[in-house]
mmCIF file of C-alpha atoms in Angstrom:
data_model
loop_
_atom_site.group_PDB
_atom_site.id
_atom_site.type_symbol
_atom_site.label_atom_id
_atom_site.label_comp_id
_atom_site.label_asym_id
_atom_site.label_seq_id
_atom_site.Cartn_x
_atom_site.Cartn_y
_atom_site.Cartn_z
ATOM 1 C CA UNK A 30 126.431 118.799 109.018
ATOM 2 C CA UNK A 31 126.879 118.391 112.755
ATOM 3 C CA UNK A 32 127.006 115.041 114.451
ATOM 4 C CA UNK A 33 125.452 114.358 117.834
ATOM 5 C CA UNK A 34 127.258 116.257 120.558
ATOM 6 C CA UNK A 35 129.137 118.523 118.147
ATOM 7 C CA UNK A 36 129.117 122.210 118.868
ATOM 8 C CA UNK A 37 128.963 124.835 116.181
ATOM 9 C CA UNK A 38 131.635 127.481 116.329
ATOM 10 C CA UNK A 39 131.111 130.893 114.821
ATOM 11 C CA UNK A 40 133.868 132.879 113.289
ATOM 12 C CA UNK A 41 133.611 136.443 112.162
ATOM 13 C CA UNK A 42 134.438 136.880 108.520
ATOM 14 C CA UNK A 43 134.500 140.044 106.493
ATOM 15 C CA UNK A 44 131.154 140.853 104.936
ATOM 16 C CA UNK A 45 130.781 139.620 101.358
ATOM 17 C CA UNK A 46 128.921 141.549 98.713
ATOM 18 C CA UNK A 47 125.375 140.335 98.153
ATOM 19 C CA UNK A 48 124.910 138.819 94.702
ATOM 20 C CA UNK A 49 121.765 139.463 92.758
ATOM 21 C CA UNK A 50 119.869 136.251 92.159
ATOM 22 C CA UNK A 51 117.046 135.495 89.808
ATOM 23 C CA UNK A 52 113.572 135.754 91.276
ATOM 24 C CA UNK A 53 112.521 132.645 89.357
ATOM 25 C CA UNK A 54 111.693 129.579 91.436
ATOM 26 C CA UNK A 55 113.982 126.603 90.915
ATOM 27 C CA UNK A 56 112.823 124.368 88.110
ATOM 28 C CA UNK A 57 110.934 121.234 89.122
ATOM 29 C CA UNK A 58 112.894 118.054 88.514
ATOM 30 C CA UNK A 59 112.316 116.662 85.056
ATOM 31 C CA UNK A 60 110.377 113.385 85.106
ATOM 32 C CA UNK A 61 112.046 110.694 83.050
ATOM 33 C CA UNK A 62 111.042 107.166 82.173
ATOM 34 C CA UNK A 63 113.396 104.765 83.974
ATOM 35 C CA UNK A 64 115.705 102.616 81.879
ATOM 36 C CA UNK A 65 114.836 98.967 81.151
ATOM 37 C CA UNK A 66 116.337 97.745 84.431
ATOM 38 C CA UNK A 67 114.522 100.418 86.421
ATOM 39 C CA UNK A 68 111.223 99.505 84.767
ATOM 40 C CA UNK A 69 111.815 95.813 85.476
ATOM 41 C CA UNK A 70 112.440 96.586 89.163
ATOM 42 C CA UNK A 71 109.229 98.635 89.429
ATOM 43 C CA UNK A 72 107.235 95.828 87.806
ATOM 44 C CA UNK A 73 108.858 93.039 89.855
ATOM 45 C CA UNK A 74 108.411 94.900 93.136
ATOM 46 C CA UNK A 75 104.753 95.606 92.441
ATOM 47 C CA UNK A 76 103.848 92.101 91.324
ATOM 48 C CA UNK A 77 105.839 90.382 94.064
ATOM 49 C CA UNK A 78 104.203 92.645 96.680
ATOM 50 C CA UNK A 79 100.842 91.560 95.233
ATOM 51 C CA UNK A 80 101.984 87.933 95.285
ATOM 52 C CA UNK A 81 102.954 88.185 98.964
ATOM 53 C CA UNK A 82 99.588 89.787 99.708
ATOM 54 C CA UNK A 83 97.787 86.960 97.895
ATOM 55 C CA UNK A 84 99.839 84.275 99.660
ATOM 56 C CA UNK A 85 99.247 85.711 103.135
ATOM 57 C CA UNK A 86 95.834 87.315 102.693
ATOM 58 C CA UNK A 87 97.360 90.513 104.105
ATOM 59 C CA UNK A 88 97.214 93.434 101.673
ATOM 60 C CA UNK A 89 98.586 96.044 104.092
ATOM 61 C CA UNK A 90 102.155 96.034 102.762
ATOM 62 C CA UNK A 91 101.026 96.307 99.137
ATOM 63 C CA UNK A 92 98.917 99.289 100.154
ATOM 64 C CA UNK A 93 101.639 100.873 102.290
ATOM 65 C CA UNK A 94 104.208 100.697 99.473
ATOM 66 C CA UNK A 95 101.900 102.610 97.140
ATOM 67 C CA UNK A 96 101.371 106.325 96.586
ATOM 68 C CA UNK A 97 99.370 108.241 99.212
ATOM 69 C CA UNK A 98 96.355 108.643 96.896
ATOM 70 C CA UNK A 99 96.304 104.860 96.283
ATOM 71 C CA UNK A 100 96.346 104.361 100.063
ATOM 72 C CA UNK A 101 93.398 106.747 100.488
ATOM 73 C CA UNK A 102 91.360 104.979 97.814
ATOM 74 C CA UNK A 103 92.168 101.382 98.808
ATOM 75 C CA UNK A 104 91.903 99.789 102.214
ATOM 76 C CA UNK A 105 93.533 96.383 102.728
ATOM 77 C CA UNK A 106 89.995 94.936 102.807
ATOM 78 C CA UNK A 107 89.160 96.536 99.428
ATOM 79 C CA UNK A 108 92.400 95.210 97.915
ATOM 80 C CA UNK A 109 91.588 91.727 99.225
ATOM 81 C CA UNK A 110 88.195 91.938 97.487
ATOM 82 C CA UNK A 111 89.794 93.210 94.266
ATOM 83 C CA UNK A 112 92.204 90.282 94.097
ATOM 84 C CA UNK A 113 89.860 87.671 95.649
ATOM 85 C CA UNK A 114 89.648 85.638 92.447
ATOM 86 C CA UNK A 115 93.426 85.424 92.157
ATOM 87 C CA UNK A 116 93.660 84.458 95.833
ATOM 88 C CA UNK A 117 90.881 81.854 95.528
ATOM 89 C CA UNK A 118 92.623 80.286 92.513
ATOM 90 C CA UNK A 119 95.864 80.186 94.535
ATOM 91 C CA UNK A 120 97.776 81.936 91.744
ATOM 92 C CA UNK A 121 101.493 82.094 92.521
ATOM 93 C CA UNK A 122 103.205 84.972 90.726
ATOM 94 C CA UNK A 123 106.699 84.231 92.059
ATOM 95 C CA UNK A 124 107.942 82.532 88.836
ATOM 96 C CA UNK A 125 108.061 85.995 87.245
ATOM 97 C CA UNK A 126 111.427 86.556 88.923
ATOM 98 C CA UNK A 127 112.907 84.121 86.404
ATOM 99 C CA UNK A 128 111.663 86.120 83.399
ATOM 100 C CA UNK A 129 112.033 89.577 81.912
ATOM 101 C CA UNK A 130 108.828 91.548 81.512
ATOM 102 C CA UNK A 131 107.688 92.195 77.948
ATOM 103 C CA UNK A 132 106.112 95.615 77.498
ATOM 104 C CA UNK A 133 103.134 95.837 75.136
ATOM 105 C CA UNK A 134 104.237 99.390 74.251
ATOM 106 C CA UNK A 135 106.924 101.749 75.491
ATOM 107 C CA UNK A 136 106.483 102.951 79.063
ATOM 108 C CA UNK A 137 105.564 106.627 79.022
ATOM 109 C CA UNK A 138 104.848 109.563 81.284
ATOM 110 C CA UNK A 139 101.403 110.990 80.616
ATOM 111 C CA UNK A 140 100.355 114.638 80.684
ATOM 112 C CA UNK A 141 99.586 114.384 84.430
ATOM 113 C CA UNK A 142 103.099 113.124 85.248
ATOM 114 C CA UNK A 143 102.136 109.474 85.799
ATOM 115 C CA UNK A 144 104.350 106.659 84.514
ATOM 116 C CA UNK A 145 102.241 104.112 82.637
ATOM 117 C CA UNK A 146 103.197 100.656 81.455
ATOM 118 C CA UNK A 147 101.485 97.475 80.346
ATOM 119 C CA UNK A 148 102.851 94.094 79.422
ATOM 120 C CA UNK A 149 103.221 90.468 80.375
ATOM 121 C CA UNK A 150 105.567 87.703 81.449
ATOM 122 C CA UNK A 151 105.935 84.630 79.246
ATOM 123 C CA UNK A 152 105.429 82.272 82.169
ATOM 124 C CA UNK A 153 103.808 78.857 81.681
ATOM 125 C CA UNK A 154 101.202 77.459 81.889
ATOM 126 C CA UNK A 155 99.732 80.852 82.833
ATOM 127 C CA UNK A 156 101.009 84.034 81.263
ATOM 128 C CA UNK A 157 100.989 86.943 83.749
ATOM 129 C CA UNK A 158 99.685 90.257 82.373
ATOM 130 C CA UNK A 159 99.909 93.641 84.060
ATOM 131 C CA UNK A 160 98.838 97.227 83.671
ATOM 132 C CA UNK A 161 100.632 99.540 86.125
ATOM 133 C CA UNK A 162 100.597 103.254 86.814
ATOM 134 C CA UNK A 163 103.136 104.987 89.051
ATOM 135 C CA UNK A 164 103.105 108.442 90.597
ATOM 136 C CA UNK A 165 106.248 110.362 91.535
ATOM 137 C CA UNK A 166 106.329 110.881 95.314
ATOM 138 C CA UNK A 167 109.420 112.599 96.757
ATOM 139 C CA UNK A 168 111.403 111.678 93.606
ATOM 140 C CA UNK A 169 110.409 107.979 93.844
ATOM 141 C CA UNK A 170 107.951 106.194 91.554
ATOM 142 C CA UNK A 171 105.179 104.768 93.773
ATOM 143 C CA UNK A 172 102.361 102.469 92.681
ATOM 144 C CA UNK A 173 99.186 104.380 91.825
ATOM 145 C CA UNK A 174 97.130 101.751 89.936
ATOM 146 C CA UNK A 175 97.557 98.020 89.500
ATOM 147 C CA UNK A 176 95.763 95.502 87.338
ATOM 148 C CA UNK A 177 97.111 91.949 87.084
ATOM 149 C CA UNK A 178 95.573 88.901 85.452
ATOM 150 C CA UNK A 179 96.613 85.557 84.059
ATOM 151 C CA UNK A 180 95.822 83.906 80.748
ATOM 152 C CA UNK A 181 96.356 80.343 79.566
ATOM 153 C CA UNK A 182 98.919 80.089 76.782
ATOM 154 C CA UNK A 183 97.313 78.328 73.786
#
């Protein structure tokens, strides 16, 4: 790699024999479910981005952090309407940072390559539930679908 202002120098070297290479395209990277810490980070980041959106009424950052298809399908105005009830009830999701998410079932990659997970946080007095779907974009899991709701613990 050259840094700014560096000049490339060429040097003549003896010709090397050309090696035969396979005509097969390189294999696509294998999609893997992140480990428990990786899953927790994906969940925290998504729910805290939603929390910030609800606190400020600005859903642009939540949208901009998501996968391109999510961005196409959801304007900030549409996201505000989707989470209007949560915003109107002044639900504060920030206590989740003190808890570990509990998955309802193992996170899994579906046949379309999407990472799916559902679960909850044992927060009180409201338990926070989530259903999240992530899409791989440039080797990074990006939010594709989000559903979050709260339930009173009996």
